Coordinates of C-alpha atoms in Angstrom, one line a residue:
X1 CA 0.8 17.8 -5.1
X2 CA 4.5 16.7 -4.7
X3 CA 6.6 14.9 -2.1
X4 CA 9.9 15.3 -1.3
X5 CA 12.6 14.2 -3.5
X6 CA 15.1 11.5 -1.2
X7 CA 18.3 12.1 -0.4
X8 CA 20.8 10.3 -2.0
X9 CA 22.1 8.1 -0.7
X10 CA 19.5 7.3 1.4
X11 CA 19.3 6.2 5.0
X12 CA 16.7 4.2 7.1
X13 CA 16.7 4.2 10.6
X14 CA 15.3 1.1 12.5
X15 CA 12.8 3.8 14.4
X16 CA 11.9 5.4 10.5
X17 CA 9.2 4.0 7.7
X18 CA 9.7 5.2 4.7
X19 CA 6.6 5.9 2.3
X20 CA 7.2 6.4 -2.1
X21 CA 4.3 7.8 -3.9
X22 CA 5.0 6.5 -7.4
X23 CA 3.4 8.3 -10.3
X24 CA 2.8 5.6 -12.5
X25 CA 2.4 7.5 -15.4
X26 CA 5.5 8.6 -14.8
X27 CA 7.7 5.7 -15.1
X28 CA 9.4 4.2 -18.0
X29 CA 8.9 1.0 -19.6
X30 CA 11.9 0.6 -21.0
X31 CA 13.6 1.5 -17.8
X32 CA 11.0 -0.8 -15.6
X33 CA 10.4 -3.8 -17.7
X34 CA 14.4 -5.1 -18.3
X35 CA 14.5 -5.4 -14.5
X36 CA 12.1 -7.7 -14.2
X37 CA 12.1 -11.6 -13.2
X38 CA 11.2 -14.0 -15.2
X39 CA 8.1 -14.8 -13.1
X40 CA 7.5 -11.1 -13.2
X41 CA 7.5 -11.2 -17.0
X42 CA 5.0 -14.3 -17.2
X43 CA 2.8 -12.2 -14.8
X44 CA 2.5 -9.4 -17.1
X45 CA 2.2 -10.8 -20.0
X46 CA -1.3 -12.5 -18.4
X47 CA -3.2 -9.0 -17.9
X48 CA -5.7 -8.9 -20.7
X49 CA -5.5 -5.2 -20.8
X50 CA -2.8 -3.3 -21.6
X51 CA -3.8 -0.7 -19.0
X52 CA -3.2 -3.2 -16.9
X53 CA -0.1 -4.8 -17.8
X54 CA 1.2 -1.4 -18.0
X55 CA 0.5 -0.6 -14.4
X56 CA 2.2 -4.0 -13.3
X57 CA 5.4 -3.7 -15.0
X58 CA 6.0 0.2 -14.0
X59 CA 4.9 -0.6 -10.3
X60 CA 6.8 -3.6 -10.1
X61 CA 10.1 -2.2 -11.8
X62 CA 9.6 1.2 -9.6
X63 CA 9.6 -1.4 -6.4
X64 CA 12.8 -3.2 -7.4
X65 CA 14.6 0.3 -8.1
X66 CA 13.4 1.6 -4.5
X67 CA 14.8 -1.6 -2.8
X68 CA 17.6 -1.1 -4.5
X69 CA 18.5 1.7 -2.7
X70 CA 18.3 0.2 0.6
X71 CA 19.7 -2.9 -0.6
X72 CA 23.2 -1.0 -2.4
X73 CA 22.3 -3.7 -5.5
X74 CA 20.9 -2.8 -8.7
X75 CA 17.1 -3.3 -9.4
X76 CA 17.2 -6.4 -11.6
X77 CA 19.2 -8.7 -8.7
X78 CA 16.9 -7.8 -6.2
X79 CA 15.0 -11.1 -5.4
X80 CA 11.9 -12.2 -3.2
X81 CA 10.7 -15.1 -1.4
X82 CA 7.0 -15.2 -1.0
X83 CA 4.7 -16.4 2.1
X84 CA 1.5 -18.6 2.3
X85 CA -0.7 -16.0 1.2
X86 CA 1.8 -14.5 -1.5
X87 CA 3.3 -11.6 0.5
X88 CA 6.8 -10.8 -1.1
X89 CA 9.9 -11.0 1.3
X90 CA 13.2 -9.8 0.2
X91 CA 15.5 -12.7 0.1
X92 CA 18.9 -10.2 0.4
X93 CA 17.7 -9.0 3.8
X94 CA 14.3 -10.3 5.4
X95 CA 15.2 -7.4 8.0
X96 CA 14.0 -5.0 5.1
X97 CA 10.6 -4.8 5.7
X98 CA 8.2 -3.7 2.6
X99 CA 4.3 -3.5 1.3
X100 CA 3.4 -2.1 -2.3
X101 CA 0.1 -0.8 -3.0
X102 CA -1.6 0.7 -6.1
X103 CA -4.7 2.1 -7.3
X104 CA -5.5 3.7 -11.1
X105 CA -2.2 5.5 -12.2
X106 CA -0.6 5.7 -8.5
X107 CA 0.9 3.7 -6.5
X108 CA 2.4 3.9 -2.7
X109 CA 5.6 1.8 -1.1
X110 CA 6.4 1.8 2.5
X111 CA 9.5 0.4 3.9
X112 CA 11.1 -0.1 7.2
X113 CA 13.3 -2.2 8.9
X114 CA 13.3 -5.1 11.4
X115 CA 8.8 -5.4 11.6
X116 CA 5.6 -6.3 9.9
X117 CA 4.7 -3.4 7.6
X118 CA 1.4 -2.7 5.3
X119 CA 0.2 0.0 3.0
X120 CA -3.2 0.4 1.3
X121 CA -4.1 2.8 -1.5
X122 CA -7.5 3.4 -2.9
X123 CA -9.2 5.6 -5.7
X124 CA -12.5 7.4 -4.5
X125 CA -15.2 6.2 -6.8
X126 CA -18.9 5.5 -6.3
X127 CA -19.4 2.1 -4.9
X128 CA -22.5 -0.4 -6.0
X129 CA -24.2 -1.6 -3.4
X130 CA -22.9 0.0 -0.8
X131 CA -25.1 -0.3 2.0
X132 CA -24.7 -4.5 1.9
X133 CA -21.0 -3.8 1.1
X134 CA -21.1 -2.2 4.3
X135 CA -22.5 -4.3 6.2
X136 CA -20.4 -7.1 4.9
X137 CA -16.8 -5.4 5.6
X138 CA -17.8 -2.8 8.7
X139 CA -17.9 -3.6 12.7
X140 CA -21.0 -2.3 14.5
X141 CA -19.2 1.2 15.8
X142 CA -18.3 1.9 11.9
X143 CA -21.5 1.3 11.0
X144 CA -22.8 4.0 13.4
X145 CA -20.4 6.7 11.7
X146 CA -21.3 5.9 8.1
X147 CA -25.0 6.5 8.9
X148 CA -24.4 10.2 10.5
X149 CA -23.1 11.0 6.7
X150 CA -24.3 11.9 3.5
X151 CA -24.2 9.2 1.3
X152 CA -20.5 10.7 -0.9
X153 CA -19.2 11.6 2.5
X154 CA -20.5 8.0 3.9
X155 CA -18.3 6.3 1.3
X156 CA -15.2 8.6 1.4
X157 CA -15.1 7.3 4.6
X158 CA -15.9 3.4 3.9
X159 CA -12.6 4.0 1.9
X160 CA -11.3 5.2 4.5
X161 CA -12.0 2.5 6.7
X162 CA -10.8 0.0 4.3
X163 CA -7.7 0.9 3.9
X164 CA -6.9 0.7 7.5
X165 CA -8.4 -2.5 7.5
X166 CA -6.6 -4.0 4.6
X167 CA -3.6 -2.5 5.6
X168 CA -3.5 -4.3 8.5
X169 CA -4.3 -6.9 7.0
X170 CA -1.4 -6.5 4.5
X171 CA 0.8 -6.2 7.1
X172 CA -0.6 -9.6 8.7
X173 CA 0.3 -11.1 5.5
X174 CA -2.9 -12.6 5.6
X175 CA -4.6 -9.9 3.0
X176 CA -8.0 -10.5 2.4
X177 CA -8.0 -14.0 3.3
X178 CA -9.4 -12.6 6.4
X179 CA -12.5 -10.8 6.9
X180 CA -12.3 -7.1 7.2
X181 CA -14.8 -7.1 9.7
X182 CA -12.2 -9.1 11.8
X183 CA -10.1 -5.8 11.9
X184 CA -11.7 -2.2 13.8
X185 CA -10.8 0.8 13.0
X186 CA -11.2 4.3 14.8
X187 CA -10.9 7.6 12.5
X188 CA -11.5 10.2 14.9
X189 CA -10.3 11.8 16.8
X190 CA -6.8 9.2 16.4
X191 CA -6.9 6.4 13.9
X192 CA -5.9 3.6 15.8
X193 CA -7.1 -0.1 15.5
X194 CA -8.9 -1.0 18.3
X195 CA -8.5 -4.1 20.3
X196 CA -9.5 -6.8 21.3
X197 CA -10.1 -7.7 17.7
X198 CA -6.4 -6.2 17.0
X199 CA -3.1 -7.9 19.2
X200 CA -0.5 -6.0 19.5
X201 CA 0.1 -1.9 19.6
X202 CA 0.3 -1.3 16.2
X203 CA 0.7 2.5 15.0
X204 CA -2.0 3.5 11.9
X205 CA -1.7 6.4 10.2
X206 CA -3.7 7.5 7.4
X207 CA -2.3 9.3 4.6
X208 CA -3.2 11.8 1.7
X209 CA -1.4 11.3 -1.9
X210 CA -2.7 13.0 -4.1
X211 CA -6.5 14.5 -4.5
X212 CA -9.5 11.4 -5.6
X213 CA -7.1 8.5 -3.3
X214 CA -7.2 7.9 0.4
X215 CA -4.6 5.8 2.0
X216 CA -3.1 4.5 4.9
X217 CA 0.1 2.6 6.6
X218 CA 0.1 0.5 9.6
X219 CA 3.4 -1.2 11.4
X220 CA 4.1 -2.8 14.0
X221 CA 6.3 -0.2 15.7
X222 CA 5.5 3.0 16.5
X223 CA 7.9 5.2 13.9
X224 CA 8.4 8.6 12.3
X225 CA 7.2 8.2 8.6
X226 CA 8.8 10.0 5.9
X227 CA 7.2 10.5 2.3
X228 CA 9.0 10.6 -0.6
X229 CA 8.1 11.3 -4.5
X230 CA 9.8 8.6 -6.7
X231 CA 11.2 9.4 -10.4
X232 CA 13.6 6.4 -12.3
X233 CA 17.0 7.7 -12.2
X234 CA 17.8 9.9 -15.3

């Protein structure tokens, strides 16, 4: 599966969100890591795994080279102020809104302008414990759905569910400092979060990268969402 390629240059509407699916495999180290902060650096150079590190430095450097774009600077000056809970801001233009998220060797950016923005990307895998994980992170009404399925369908859709929820969440800038049972999602036949547990009228899509992921966006404004494939510059 491919996305489009972006035009170049490219152009952002207020009434747009952007979403990059970044192969992580894909990106170069030597193109990613130079751009890098120094705090960036540090960061790295904490993973314990290489895997790890790897994934952090070629997400990271792929995020500062999309910015860029937007920004008309090049990768290495773009900076970021960060809020209580750690959620990046950039300092050139807080009017660029962004959220990074990845998961094993991919990784998903959404960007739009002028509101609260936040992505979530997830690998499907068998989850321990599911039933009191379940319990723990679903309202009563997604409780109810998971128990009409078959238990790999039942946690497809747990997935599913999560990444709504944490992309709300995300987009909050709260993360997971908040409970995800705080946050109630609707699958069928619309996602939507529901309220009164959700203010606002946020739009939720949810989104399909790439076979084994699930994924979804949720902003603030209601917006047309265009996907884009992201390779470094040649």
């Amino acid at each position: 599966m491919t996305w489009p390629a972006p035009p170049d240059p490219i152009t952002l509407n207020p009434d747009q969100i952007h979403i990059w699916r970044i192969c992580l495999g894909q990106q170069r180290l030597a193109d990613c890591h130079p751009c890098l902060s120094v705090a960036e650096k540090i960061r790295a150079d904490r993973f314990r795994f290489d895997r790890d590190r790897t994934r952090f430095i070629q997400s990271r450097g792929s995020l500062r080279y999309i910015l860029s774009r937007y920004l008309g600077c090049s990768a290495a000056e773009v900076a970021f102020t960060y809020g209580e809970y750690g959620k990046p801001q950039v300092s050139h233009d807080p009017t660029l809104a962004f959220n990074l998220s990845h998961s094993e060797d991919l990784a998903l950016c959404a960007v739009g302008y002028g509101q609260r923005l936040g992505i979530d990307l997830e690998y499907l895998r068998s989850l321990t414990h599911f039933e009191s994980l379940s319990r723990r992170c679903l309202c009563d009404s997604e409780l109810k759905v998971i128990k009409t399925l078959a238990e790999s369908q039942a946690q497809q859709q747990f997935l599913q569910y999560w990444t709504c929820k944490e992309a709300y969440l995300k987009a909050l800038g709260c993360g997971l400092t908040q409970s995800l049972q705080s946050v109630e999602v609707q699958l069928s036949p619309t996602p939507q979060l529901l309220s009164p547990s959700v203010e606002g009228n946020w739009q939720l899509k949810t989104l399909d990268p790439d076979p084994g992921f699930v994924a979804a966006v949720v902003s603030e404004k209601k917006g047309q969402i265009t996907q884009y494939e992201w390779h470094l510059p040649t």
